[in-house]
PDB file of C-alpha atoms in Angstrom:
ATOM      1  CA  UNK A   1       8.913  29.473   5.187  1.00 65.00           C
ATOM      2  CA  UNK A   2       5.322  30.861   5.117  1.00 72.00           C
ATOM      3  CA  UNK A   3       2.196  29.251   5.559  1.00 70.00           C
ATOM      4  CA  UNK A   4       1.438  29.144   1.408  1.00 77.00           C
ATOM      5  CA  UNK A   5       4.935  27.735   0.453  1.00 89.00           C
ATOM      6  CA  UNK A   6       4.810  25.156   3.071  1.00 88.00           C
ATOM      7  CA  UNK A   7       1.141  24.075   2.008  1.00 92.00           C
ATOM      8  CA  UNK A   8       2.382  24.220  -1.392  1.00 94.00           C
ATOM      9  CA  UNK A   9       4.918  21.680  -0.284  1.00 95.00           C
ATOM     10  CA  UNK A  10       3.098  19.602   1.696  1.00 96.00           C
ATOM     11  CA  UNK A  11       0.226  19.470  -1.133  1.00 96.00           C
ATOM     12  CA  UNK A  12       3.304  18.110  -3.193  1.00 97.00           C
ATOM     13  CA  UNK A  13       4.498  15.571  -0.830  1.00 97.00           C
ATOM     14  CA  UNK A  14       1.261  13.966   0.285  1.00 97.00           C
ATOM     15  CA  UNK A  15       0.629  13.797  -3.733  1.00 97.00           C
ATOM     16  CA  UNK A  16       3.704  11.652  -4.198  1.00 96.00           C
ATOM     17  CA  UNK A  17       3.365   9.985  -0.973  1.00 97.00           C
ATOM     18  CA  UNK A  18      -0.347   8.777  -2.576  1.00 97.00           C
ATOM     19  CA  UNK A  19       1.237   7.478  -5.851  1.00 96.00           C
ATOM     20  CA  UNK A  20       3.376   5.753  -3.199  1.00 96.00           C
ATOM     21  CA  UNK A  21       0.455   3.796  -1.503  1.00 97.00           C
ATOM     22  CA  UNK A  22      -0.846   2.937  -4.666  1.00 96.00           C
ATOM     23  CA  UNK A  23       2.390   1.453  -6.387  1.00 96.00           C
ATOM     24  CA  UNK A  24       2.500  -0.737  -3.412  1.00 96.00           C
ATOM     25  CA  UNK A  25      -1.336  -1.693  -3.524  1.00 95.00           C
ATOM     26  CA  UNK A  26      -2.219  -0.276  -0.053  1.00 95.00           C
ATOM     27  CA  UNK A  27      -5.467   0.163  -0.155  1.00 93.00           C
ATOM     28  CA  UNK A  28      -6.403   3.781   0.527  1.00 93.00           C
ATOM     29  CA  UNK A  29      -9.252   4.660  -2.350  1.00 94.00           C
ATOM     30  CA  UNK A  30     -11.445   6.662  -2.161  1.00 94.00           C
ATOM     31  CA  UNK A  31      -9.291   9.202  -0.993  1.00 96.00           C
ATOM     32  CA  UNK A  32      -9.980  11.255   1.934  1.00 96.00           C
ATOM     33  CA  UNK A  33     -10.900  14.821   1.983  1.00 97.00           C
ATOM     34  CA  UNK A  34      -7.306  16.370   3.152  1.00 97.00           C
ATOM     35  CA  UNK A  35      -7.865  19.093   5.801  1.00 96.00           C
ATOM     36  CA  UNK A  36      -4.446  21.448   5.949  1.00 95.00           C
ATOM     37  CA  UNK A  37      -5.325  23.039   9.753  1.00 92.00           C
ATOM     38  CA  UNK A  38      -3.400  26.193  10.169  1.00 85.00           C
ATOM     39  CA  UNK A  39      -4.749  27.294  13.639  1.00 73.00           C
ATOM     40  CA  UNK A  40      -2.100  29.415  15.163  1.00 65.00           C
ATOM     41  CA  UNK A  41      -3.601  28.938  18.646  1.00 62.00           C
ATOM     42  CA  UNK A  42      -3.115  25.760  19.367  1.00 56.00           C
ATOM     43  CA  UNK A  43       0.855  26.015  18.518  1.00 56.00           C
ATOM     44  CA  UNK A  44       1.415  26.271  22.415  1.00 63.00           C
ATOM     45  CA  UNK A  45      -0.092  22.627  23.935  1.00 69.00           C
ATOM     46  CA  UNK A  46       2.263  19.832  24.209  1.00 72.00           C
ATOM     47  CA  UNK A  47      -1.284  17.081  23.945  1.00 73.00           C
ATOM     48  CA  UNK A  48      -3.021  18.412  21.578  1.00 76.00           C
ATOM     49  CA  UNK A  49      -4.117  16.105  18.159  1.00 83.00           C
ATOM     50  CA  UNK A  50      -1.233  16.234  15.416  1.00 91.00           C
ATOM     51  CA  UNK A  51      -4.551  14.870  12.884  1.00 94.00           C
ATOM     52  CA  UNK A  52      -7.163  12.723  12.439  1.00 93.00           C
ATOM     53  CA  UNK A  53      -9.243  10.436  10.492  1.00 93.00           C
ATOM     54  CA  UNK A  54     -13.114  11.049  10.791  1.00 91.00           C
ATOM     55  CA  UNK A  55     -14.447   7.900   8.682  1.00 91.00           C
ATOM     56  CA  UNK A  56     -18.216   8.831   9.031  1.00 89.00           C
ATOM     57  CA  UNK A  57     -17.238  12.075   6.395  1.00 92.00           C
ATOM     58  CA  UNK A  58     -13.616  10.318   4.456  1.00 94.00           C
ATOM     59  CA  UNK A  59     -11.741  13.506   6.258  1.00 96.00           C
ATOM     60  CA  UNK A  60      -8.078  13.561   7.343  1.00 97.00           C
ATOM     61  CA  UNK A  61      -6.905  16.633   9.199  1.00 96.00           C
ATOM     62  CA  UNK A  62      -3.589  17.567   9.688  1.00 96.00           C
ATOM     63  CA  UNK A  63      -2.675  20.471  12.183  1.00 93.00           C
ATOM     64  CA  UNK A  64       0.238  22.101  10.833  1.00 92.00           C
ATOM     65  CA  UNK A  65       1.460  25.385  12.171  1.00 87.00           C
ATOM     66  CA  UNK A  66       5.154  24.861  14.055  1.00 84.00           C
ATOM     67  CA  UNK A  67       5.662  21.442  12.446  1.00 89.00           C
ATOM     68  CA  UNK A  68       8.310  19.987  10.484  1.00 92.00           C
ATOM     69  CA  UNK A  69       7.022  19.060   6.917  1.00 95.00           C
ATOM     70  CA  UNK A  70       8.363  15.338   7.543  1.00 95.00           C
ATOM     71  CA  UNK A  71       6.892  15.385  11.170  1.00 96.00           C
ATOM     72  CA  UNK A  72       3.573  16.502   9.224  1.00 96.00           C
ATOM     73  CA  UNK A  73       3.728  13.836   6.703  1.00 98.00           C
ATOM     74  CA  UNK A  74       4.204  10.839   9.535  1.00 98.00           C
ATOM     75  CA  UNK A  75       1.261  11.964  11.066  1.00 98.00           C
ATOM     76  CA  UNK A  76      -0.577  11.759   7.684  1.00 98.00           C
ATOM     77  CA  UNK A  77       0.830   8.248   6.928  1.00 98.00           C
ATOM     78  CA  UNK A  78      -0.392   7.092  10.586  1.00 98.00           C
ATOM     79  CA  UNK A  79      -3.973   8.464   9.458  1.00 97.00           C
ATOM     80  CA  UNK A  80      -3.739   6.777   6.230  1.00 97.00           C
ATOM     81  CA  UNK A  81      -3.442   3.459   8.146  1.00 97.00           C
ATOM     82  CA  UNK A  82      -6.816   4.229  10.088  1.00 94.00           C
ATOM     83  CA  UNK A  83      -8.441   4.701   6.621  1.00 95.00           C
ATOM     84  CA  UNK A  84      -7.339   1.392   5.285  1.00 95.00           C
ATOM     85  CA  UNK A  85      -8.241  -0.258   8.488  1.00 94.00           C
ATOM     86  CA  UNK A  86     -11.484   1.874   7.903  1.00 92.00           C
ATOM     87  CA  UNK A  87     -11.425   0.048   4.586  1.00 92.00           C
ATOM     88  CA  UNK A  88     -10.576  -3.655   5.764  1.00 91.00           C
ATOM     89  CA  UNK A  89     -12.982  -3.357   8.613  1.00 89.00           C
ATOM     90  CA  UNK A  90     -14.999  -0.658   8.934  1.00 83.00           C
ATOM     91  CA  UNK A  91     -16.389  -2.046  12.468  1.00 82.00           C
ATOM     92  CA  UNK A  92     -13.100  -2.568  13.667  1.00 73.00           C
ATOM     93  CA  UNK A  93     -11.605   0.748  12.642  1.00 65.00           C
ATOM     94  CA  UNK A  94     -14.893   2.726  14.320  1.00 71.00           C
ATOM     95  CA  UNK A  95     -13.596   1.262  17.505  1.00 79.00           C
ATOM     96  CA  UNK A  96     -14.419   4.684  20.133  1.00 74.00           C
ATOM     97  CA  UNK A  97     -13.414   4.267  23.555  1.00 77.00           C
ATOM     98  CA  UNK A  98     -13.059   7.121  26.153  1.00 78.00           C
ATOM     99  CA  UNK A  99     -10.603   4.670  28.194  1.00 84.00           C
ATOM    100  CA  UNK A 100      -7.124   4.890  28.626  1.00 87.00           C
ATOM    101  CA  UNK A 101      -5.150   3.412  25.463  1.00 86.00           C
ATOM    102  CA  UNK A 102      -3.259   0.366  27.866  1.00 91.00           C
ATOM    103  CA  UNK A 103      -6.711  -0.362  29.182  1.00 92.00           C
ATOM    104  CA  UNK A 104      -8.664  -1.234  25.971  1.00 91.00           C
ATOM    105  CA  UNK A 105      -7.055  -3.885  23.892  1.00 92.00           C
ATOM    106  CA  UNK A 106      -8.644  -3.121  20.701  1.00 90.00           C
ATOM    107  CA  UNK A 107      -7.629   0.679  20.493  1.00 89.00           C
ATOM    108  CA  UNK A 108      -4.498  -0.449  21.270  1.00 92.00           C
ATOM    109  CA  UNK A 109      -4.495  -2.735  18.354  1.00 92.00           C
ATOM    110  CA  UNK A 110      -5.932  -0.201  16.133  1.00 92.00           C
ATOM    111  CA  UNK A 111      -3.077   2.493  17.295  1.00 93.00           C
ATOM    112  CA  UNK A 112       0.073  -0.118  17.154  1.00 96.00           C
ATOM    113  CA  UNK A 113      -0.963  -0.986  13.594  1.00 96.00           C
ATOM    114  CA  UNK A 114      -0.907   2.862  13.015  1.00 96.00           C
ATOM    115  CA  UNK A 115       2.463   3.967  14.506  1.00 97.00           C
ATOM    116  CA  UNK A 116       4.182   0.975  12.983  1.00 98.00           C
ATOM    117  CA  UNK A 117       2.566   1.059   9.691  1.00 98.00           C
ATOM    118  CA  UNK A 118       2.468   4.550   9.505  1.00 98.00           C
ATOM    119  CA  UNK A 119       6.357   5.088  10.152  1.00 97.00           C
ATOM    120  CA  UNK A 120       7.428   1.967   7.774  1.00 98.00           C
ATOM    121  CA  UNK A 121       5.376   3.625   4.808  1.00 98.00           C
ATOM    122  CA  UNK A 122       7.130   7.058   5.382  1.00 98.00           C
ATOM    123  CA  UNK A 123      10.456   5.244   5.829  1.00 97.00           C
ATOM    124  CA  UNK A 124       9.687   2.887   2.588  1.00 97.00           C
ATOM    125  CA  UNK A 125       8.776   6.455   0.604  1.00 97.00           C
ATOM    126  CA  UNK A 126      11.630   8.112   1.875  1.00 96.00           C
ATOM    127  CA  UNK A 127      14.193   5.134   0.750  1.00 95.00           C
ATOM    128  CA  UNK A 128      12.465   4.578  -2.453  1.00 90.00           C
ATOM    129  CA  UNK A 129      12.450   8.335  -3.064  1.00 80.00           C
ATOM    130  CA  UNK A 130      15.980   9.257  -2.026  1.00 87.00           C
ATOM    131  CA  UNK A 131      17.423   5.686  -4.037  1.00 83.00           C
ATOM    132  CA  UNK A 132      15.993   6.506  -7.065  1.00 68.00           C
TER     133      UNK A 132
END
């Protein structure tokens, strides 16, 4: 698949995946400025960032050269989270800590919510798309 088709796609499924989060009333409005990143050099390293959430600017990234489309779209679900937490609690969810994740209880919080969340609203989607 090439770079345009599987943007197209991916512009398709985070589109549906948003009506998602709104039929079941999580909170994710305003919407975030969706960042498709197609850098081809960082293909190659096993840590770096899948995506992001940058609340000072409402920005989600995604990194998406060599990915599965569904591997792309947990990673945008798990961002999601951090803006709603960026919603609930805007102090909580600016949490920045330069230590490692077991050693500061609060990013460890932040991230649990995240990966659980995250995965049960792409499970959820995927159920209540594939049931219908």
């Amino acid at each position: 698949m090439n770079n345009e088709s599987k943007i197209d796609m991916l512009n398709y499924w985070i589109e549906q995946l948003t009506n998602y989060f709104h039929e079941i009333e999580f909170k994710v409005d305003p919407m975030p400025n969706i960042v498709l990143n197609e850098d081809p050099n960082d293909e190659q390293e096993l840590f770096i960032k899948t995506g992001y959430y940058e609340p000072e600017n409402n920005e989600l990234v995604l990194f998406i050269d060599n990915r599965h489309i569904k591997d792309i779209l947990r990673t945008f679900c798990h961002e999601m989270v951090h803006r709603n937490q960026h919603l609930r609690d805007p102090e909580f969810a600016s949490h920045v800590s330069n230590l490692p994740l077991e050693e500061d209880p609060v990013l460890k919080e932040i991230e649990s919510e995240a990966f659980l969340q995250g995965n049960l609203l792409l499970r959820g989607f995927t159920e209540r798309y594939t049931h219908k």
